[in-house]
mmCIF file of C-alpha atoms and ligand atoms in Angstrom:
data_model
loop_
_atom_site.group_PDB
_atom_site.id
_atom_site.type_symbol
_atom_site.label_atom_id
_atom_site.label_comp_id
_atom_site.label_asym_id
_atom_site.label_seq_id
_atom_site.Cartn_x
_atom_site.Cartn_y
_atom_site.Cartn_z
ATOM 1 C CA UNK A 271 0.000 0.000 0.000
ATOM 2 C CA UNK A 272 1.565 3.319 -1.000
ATOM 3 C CA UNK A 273 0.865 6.855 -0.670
ATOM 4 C CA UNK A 274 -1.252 7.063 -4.146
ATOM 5 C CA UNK A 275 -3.545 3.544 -3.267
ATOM 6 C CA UNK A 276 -4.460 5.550 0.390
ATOM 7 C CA UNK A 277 -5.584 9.009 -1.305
ATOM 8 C CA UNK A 278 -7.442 6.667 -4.268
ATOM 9 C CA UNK A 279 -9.321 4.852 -1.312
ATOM 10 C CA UNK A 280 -10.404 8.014 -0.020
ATOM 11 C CA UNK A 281 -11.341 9.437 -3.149
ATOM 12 C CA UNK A 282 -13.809 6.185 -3.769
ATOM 13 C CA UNK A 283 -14.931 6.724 -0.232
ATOM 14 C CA UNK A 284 -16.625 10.510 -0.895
ATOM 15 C CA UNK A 285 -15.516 14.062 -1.223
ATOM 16 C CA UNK A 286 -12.052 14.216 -0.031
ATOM 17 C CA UNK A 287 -11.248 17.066 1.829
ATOM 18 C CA UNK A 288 -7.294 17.558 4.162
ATOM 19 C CA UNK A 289 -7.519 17.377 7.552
ATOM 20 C CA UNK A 290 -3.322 17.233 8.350
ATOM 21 C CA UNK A 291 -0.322 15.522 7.846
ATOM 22 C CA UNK A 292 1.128 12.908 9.072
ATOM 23 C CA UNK A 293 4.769 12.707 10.695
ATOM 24 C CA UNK A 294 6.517 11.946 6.943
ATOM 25 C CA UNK A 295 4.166 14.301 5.169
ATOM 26 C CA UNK A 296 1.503 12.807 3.683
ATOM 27 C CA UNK A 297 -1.926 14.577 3.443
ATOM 28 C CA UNK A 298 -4.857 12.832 6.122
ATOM 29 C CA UNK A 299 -7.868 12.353 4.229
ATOM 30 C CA UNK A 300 -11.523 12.513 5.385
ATOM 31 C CA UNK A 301 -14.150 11.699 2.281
ATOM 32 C CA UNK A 302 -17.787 13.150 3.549
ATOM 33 C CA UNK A 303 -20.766 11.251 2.765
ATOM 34 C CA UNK A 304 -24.770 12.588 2.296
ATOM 35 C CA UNK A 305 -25.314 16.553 3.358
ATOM 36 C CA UNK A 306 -23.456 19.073 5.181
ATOM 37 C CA UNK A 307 -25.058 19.010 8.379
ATOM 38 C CA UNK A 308 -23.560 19.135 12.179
ATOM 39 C CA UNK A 309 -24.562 15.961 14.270
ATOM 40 C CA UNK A 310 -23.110 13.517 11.636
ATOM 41 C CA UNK A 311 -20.607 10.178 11.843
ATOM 42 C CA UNK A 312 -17.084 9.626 11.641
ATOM 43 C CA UNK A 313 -15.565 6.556 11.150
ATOM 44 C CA UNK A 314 -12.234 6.257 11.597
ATOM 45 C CA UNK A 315 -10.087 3.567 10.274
ATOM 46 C CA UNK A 316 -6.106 2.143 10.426
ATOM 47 C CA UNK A 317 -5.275 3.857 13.511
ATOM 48 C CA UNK A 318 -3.214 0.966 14.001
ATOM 49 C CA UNK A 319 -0.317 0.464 10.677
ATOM 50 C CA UNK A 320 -0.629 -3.427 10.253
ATOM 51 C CA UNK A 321 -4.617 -3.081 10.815
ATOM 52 C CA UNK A 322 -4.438 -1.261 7.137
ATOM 53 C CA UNK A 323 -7.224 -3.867 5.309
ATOM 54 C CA UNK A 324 -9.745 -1.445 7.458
ATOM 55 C CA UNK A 325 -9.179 1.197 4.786
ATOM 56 C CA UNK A 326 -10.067 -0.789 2.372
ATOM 57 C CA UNK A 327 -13.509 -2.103 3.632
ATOM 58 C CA UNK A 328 -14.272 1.534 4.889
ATOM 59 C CA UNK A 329 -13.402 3.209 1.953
ATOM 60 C CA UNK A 330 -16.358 0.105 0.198
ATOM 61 C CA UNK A 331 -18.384 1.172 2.930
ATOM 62 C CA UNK A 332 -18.416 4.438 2.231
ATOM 63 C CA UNK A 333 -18.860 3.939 -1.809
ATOM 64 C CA UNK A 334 -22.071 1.859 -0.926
ATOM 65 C CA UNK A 335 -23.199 4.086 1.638
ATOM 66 C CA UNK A 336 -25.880 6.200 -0.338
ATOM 67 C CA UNK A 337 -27.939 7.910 2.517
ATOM 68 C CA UNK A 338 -28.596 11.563 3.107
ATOM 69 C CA UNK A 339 -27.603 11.646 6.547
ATOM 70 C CA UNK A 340 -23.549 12.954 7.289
ATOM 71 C CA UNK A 341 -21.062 10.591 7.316
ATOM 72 C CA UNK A 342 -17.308 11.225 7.467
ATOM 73 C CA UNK A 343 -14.741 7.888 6.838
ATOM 74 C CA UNK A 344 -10.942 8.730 7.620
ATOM 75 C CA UNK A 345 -9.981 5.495 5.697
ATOM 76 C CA UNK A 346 -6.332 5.886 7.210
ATOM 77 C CA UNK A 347 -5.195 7.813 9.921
ATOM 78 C CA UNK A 348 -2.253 6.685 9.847
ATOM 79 C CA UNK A 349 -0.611 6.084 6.453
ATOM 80 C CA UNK A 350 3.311 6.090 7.482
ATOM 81 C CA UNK A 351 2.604 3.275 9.467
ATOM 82 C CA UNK A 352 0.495 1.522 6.985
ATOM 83 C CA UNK A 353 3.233 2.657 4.050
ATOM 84 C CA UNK A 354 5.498 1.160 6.754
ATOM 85 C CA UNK A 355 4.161 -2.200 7.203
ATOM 86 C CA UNK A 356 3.590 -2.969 3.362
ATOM 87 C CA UNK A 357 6.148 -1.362 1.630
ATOM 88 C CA UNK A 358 8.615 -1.333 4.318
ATOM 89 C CA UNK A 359 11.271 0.888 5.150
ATOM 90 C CA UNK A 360 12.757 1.399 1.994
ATOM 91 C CA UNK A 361 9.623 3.272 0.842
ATOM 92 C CA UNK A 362 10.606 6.454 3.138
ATOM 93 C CA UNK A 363 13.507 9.146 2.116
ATOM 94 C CA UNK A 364 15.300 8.789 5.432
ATOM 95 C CA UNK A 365 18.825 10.108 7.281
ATOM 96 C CA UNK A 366 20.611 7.062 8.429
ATOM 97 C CA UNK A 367 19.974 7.694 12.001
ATOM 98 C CA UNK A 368 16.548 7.904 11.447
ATOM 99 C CA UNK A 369 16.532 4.204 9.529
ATOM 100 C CA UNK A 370 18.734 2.807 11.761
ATOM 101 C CA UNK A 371 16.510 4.101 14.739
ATOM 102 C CA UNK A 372 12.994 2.027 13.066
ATOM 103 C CA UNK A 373 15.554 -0.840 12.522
ATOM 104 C CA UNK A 374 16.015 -0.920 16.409
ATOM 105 C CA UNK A 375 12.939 -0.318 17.479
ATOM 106 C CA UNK A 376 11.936 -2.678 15.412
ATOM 107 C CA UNK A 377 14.272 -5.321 17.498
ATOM 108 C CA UNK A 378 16.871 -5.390 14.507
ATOM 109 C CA UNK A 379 14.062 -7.016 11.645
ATOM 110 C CA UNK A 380 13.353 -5.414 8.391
ATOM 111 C CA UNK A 381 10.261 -7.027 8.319
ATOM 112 C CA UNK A 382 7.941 -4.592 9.863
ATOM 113 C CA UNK A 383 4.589 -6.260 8.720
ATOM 114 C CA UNK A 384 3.537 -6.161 12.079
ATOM 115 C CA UNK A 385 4.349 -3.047 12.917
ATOM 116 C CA UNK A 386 1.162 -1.071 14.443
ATOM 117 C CA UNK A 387 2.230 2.341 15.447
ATOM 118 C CA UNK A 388 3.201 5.628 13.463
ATOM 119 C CA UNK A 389 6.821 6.510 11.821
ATOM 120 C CA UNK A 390 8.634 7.337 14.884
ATOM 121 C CA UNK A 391 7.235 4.223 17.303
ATOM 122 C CA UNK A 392 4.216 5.882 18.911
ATOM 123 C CA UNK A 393 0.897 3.639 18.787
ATOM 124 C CA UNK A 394 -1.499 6.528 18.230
ATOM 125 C CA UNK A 395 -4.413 4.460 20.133
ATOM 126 C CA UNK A 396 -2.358 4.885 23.428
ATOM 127 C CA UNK A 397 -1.275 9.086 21.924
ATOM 128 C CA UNK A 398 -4.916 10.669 22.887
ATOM 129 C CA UNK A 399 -4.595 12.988 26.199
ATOM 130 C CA UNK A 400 -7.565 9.913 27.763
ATOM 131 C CA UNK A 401 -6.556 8.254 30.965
ATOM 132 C CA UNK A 402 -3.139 8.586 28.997
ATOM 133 C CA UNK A 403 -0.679 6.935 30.457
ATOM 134 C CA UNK A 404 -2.273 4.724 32.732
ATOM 135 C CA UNK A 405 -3.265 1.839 30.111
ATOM 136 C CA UNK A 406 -2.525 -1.799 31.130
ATOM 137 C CA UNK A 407 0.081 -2.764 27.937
ATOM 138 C CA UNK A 408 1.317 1.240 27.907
ATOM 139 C CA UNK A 409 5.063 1.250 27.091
ATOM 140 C CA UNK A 410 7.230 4.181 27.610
ATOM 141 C CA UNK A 411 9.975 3.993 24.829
ATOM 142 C CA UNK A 412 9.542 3.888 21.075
ATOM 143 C CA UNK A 413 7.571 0.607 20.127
ATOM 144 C CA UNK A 414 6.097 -1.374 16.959
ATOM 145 C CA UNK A 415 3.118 -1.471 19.328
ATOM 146 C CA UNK A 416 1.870 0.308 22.855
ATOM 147 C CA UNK A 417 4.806 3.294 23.284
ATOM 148 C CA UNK A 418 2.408 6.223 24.351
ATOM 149 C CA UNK A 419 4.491 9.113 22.885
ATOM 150 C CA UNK A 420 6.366 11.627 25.289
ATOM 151 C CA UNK A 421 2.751 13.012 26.221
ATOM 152 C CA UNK A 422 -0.526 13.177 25.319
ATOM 153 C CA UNK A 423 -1.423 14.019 22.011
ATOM 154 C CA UNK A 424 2.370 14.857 20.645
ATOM 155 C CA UNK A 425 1.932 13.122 17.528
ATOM 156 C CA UNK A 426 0.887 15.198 14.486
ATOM 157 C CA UNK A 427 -1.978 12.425 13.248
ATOM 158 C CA UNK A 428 -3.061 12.399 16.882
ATOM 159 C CA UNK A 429 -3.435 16.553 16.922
ATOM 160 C CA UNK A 430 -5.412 15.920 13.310
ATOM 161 C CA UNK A 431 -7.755 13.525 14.662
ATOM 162 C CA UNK A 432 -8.432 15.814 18.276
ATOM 163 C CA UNK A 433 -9.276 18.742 15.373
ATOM 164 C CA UNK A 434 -11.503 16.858 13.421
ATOM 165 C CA UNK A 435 -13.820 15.722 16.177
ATOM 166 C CA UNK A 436 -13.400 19.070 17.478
ATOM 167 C CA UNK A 437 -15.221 20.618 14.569
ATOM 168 C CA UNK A 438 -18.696 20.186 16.583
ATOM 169 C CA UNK A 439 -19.616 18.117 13.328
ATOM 170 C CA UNK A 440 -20.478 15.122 14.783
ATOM 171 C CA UNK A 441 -22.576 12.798 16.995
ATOM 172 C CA UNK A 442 -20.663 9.177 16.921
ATOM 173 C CA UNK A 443 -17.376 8.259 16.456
ATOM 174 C CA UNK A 444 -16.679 4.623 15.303
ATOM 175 C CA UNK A 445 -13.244 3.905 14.994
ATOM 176 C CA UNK A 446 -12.088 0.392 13.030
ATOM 177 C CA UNK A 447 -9.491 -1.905 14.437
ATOM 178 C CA UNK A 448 -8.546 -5.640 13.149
ATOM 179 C CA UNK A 449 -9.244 -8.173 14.941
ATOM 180 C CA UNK A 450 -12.180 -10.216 17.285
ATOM 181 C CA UNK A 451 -15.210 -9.935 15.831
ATOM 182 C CA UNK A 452 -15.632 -7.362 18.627
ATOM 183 C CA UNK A 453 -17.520 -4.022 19.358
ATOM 184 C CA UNK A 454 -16.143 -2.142 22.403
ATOM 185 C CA UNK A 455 -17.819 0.255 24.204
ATOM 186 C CA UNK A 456 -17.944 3.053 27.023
ATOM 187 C CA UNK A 457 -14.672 4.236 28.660
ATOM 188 C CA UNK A 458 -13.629 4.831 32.119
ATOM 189 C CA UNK A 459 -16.728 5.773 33.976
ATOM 190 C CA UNK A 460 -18.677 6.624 31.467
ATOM 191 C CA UNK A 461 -21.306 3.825 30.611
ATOM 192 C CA UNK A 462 -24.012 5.859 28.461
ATOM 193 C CA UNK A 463 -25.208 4.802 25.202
ATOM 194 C CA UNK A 464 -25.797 0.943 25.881
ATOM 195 C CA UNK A 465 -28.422 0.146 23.910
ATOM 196 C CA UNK A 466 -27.102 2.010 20.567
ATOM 197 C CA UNK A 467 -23.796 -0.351 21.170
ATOM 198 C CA UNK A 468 -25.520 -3.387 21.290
ATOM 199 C CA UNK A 469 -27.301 -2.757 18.104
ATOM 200 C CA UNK A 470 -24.271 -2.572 16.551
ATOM 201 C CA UNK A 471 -22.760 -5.556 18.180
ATOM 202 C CA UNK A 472 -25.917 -7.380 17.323
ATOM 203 C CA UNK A 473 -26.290 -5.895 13.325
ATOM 204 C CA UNK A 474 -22.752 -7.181 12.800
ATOM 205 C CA UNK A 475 -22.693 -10.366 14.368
ATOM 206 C CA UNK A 476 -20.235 -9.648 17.063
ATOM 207 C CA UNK A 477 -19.422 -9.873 20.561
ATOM 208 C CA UNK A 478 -20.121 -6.288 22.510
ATOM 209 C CA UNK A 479 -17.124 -5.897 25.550
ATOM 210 C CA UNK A 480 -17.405 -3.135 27.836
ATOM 211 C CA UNK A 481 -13.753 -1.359 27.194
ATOM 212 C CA UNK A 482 -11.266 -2.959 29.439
ATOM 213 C CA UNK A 483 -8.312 -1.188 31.183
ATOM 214 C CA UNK A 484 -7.183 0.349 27.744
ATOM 215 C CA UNK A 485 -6.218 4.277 27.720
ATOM 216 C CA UNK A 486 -5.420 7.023 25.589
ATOM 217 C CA UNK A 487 -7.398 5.438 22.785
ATOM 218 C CA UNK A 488 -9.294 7.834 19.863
ATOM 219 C CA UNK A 489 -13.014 6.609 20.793
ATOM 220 C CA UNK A 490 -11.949 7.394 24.665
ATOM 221 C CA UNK A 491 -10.995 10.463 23.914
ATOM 222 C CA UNK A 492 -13.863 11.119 22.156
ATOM 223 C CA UNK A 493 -16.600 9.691 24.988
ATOM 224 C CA UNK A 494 -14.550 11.679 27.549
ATOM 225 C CA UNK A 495 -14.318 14.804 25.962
ATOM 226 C CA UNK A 496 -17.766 15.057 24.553
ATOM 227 C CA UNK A 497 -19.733 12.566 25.935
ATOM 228 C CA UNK A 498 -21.164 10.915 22.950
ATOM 229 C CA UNK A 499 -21.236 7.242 21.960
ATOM 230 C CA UNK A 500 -18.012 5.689 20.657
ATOM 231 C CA UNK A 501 -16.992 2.593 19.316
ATOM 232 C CA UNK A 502 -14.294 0.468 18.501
ATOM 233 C CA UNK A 503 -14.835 -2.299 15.971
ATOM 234 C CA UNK A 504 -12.981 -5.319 15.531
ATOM 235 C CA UNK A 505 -13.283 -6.584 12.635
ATOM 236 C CA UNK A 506 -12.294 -10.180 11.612
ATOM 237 C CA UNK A 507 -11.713 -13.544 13.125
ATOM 238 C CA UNK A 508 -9.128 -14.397 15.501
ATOM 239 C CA UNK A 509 -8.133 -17.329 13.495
ATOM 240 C CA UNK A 510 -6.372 -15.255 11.186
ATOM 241 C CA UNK A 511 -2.829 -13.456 11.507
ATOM 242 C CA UNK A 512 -1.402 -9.584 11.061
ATOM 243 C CA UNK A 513 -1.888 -8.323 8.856
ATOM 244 C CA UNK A 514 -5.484 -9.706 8.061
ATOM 245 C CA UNK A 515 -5.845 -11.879 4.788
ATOM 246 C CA UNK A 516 -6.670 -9.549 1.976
ATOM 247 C CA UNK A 517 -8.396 -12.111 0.368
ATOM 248 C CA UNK A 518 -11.155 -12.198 3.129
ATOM 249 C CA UNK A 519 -11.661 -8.404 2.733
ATOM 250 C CA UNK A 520 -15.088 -9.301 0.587
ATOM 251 C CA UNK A 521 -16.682 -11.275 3.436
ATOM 252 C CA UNK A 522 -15.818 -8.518 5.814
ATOM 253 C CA UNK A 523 -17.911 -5.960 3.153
ATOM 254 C CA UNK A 524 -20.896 -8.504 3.434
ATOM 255 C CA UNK A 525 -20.466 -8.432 6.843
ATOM 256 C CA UNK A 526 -21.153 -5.118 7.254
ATOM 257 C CA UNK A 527 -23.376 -4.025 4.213
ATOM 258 C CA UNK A 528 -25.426 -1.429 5.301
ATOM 259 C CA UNK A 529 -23.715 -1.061 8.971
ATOM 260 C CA UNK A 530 -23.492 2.985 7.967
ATOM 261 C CA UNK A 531 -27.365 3.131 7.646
ATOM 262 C CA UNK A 532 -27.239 1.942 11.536
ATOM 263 C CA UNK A 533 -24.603 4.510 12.283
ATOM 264 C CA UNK A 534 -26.811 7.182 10.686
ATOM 265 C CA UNK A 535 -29.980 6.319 12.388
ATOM 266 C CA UNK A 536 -28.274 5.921 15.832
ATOM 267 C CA UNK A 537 -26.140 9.590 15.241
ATOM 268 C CA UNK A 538 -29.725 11.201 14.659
ATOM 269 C CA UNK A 539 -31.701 10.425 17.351
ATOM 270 C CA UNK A 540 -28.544 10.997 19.745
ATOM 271 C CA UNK A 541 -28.306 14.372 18.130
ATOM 272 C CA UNK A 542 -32.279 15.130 18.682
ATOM 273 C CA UNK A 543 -32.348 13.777 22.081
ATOM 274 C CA UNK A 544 -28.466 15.270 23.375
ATOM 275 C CA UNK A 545 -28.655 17.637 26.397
HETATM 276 ZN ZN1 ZN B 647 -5.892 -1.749 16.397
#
């Protein structure tokens, strides 16, 4: 996956407009769905590098969606990482240092196909200023997986995300992950919006899990900052490894034809009924 497949998945997805960069450079993309309107959905996918198929079934999402209603898909918010764990190093314009630093983080292998967090080792689901910190797998140095950052919210694609839901635009935030066949939700405390979770769980098939002892994570963020329902999907079985088999990316779109319908029905009567 290169630079040109990420911006051509967000161009099928809708009408692309910039939203940041990432650490290397390369634009963030979020393609908007139906009409302009505030109280819409965002779904947010490859927050995780390795977890990169989930552009790819949002961005088919997203062409099939064909409702009025607002919703935004960030196919990838994080295409170093995804560049990273496809391409591999080599696909990067790098200082030596800099190479030589992924090469150690990444415990001496050139392999990094596994690799989940952004260019310079920070796993941007452990970035967001949520119970930061104090997450049960939380590492405090560079990682391929779990290294927080040197605070909260220090990495550029982290900053672009806390904008976007910022904007007031929306009413849900669904963020994609790979893999369980899982739908997580609530955060800390904060236990609202039961009901709207299990439809979810139940439309797709898969097993709802209160959020465990996970912090710093985008949908956190966004339940503890504005109080509105987020999600995290899993998608895929268990059975299979990282990255998940491309060739199992169509039964993933059957599995959730029409799941943006729900998401639009469940972001408008949250937005009537908010306080
Ligand atoms: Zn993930």
């Amino acid at each position: 996956m290169r630079a040109d497949d990420i911006s051509r998945l967000a161009e099928r997805a809708g009408k692309v407009r910039f939203f940041g960069k990432s650490l290397y450079g390369y634009p963030l993309a979020a393609a908007s769905k139906g009409k302009r309107a505030p109280g819409g959905v965002l779904v947010v996918g490859t927050v995780h590098a390795r977890e990169h198929i989930t552009a790819k079934l949002l961005s088919e999402l997203a062409a099939e969606y064909d409702g009025d209603y607002p919703i935004d898909v960030v196919p990838c918010l994080n295409p170093d990482g995804a560049i990273l764990a496809t391409e591999g190093a080599e696909a990067f314009t790098l200082k030596a240092a800099d190479r030589l630093s992924l090469l150690r983080i990444n415990d001496g292998s050139w392999d990094f196909s596994k690799w989940k967090a952004n260019l310079r080792g920070v796993d941007l689901n452990t970035n967001f200023d949520a119970g930061w910190g104090k997450g049960e797998s939380n590492v405090f140095k560079p990682s391929p997986e779990n290294y927080v950052g040197p605070y909260p919210g220090s990495e550029p694609e982290t900053q672009a995300a806390v904008r976007l839901m910022a904007e007031g635009r929306y009413a849900l935030v669904v963020a994609y992950h790979s893999k369980g066949e899982e739908v997580y939700w609530g955060f800390g405390g904060y236990a609202d919006y039961y009901a709207e979770s299990a439809a979810v769980a139940e439309r797709l098939g898969y097993t709802l899990k209160r959020t465990p002892r996970s912090a710093g994570g985008l949908k956190d963020y966004w339940i503890e900052k504005y109080r509105l329902p987020g999600l995290t999907v899993e998608v895929g079985e268990d059975k299979y490894p990282h990255p998940y088999p491309e060739d199992r990316l169509p039964e993933l779109i059957k599995r959730h034809k029409d799941i943006f319908g729900l998401y639009a029905e469940i972001a408008k009567k949250v937005w009537k009924n908010r306080r």
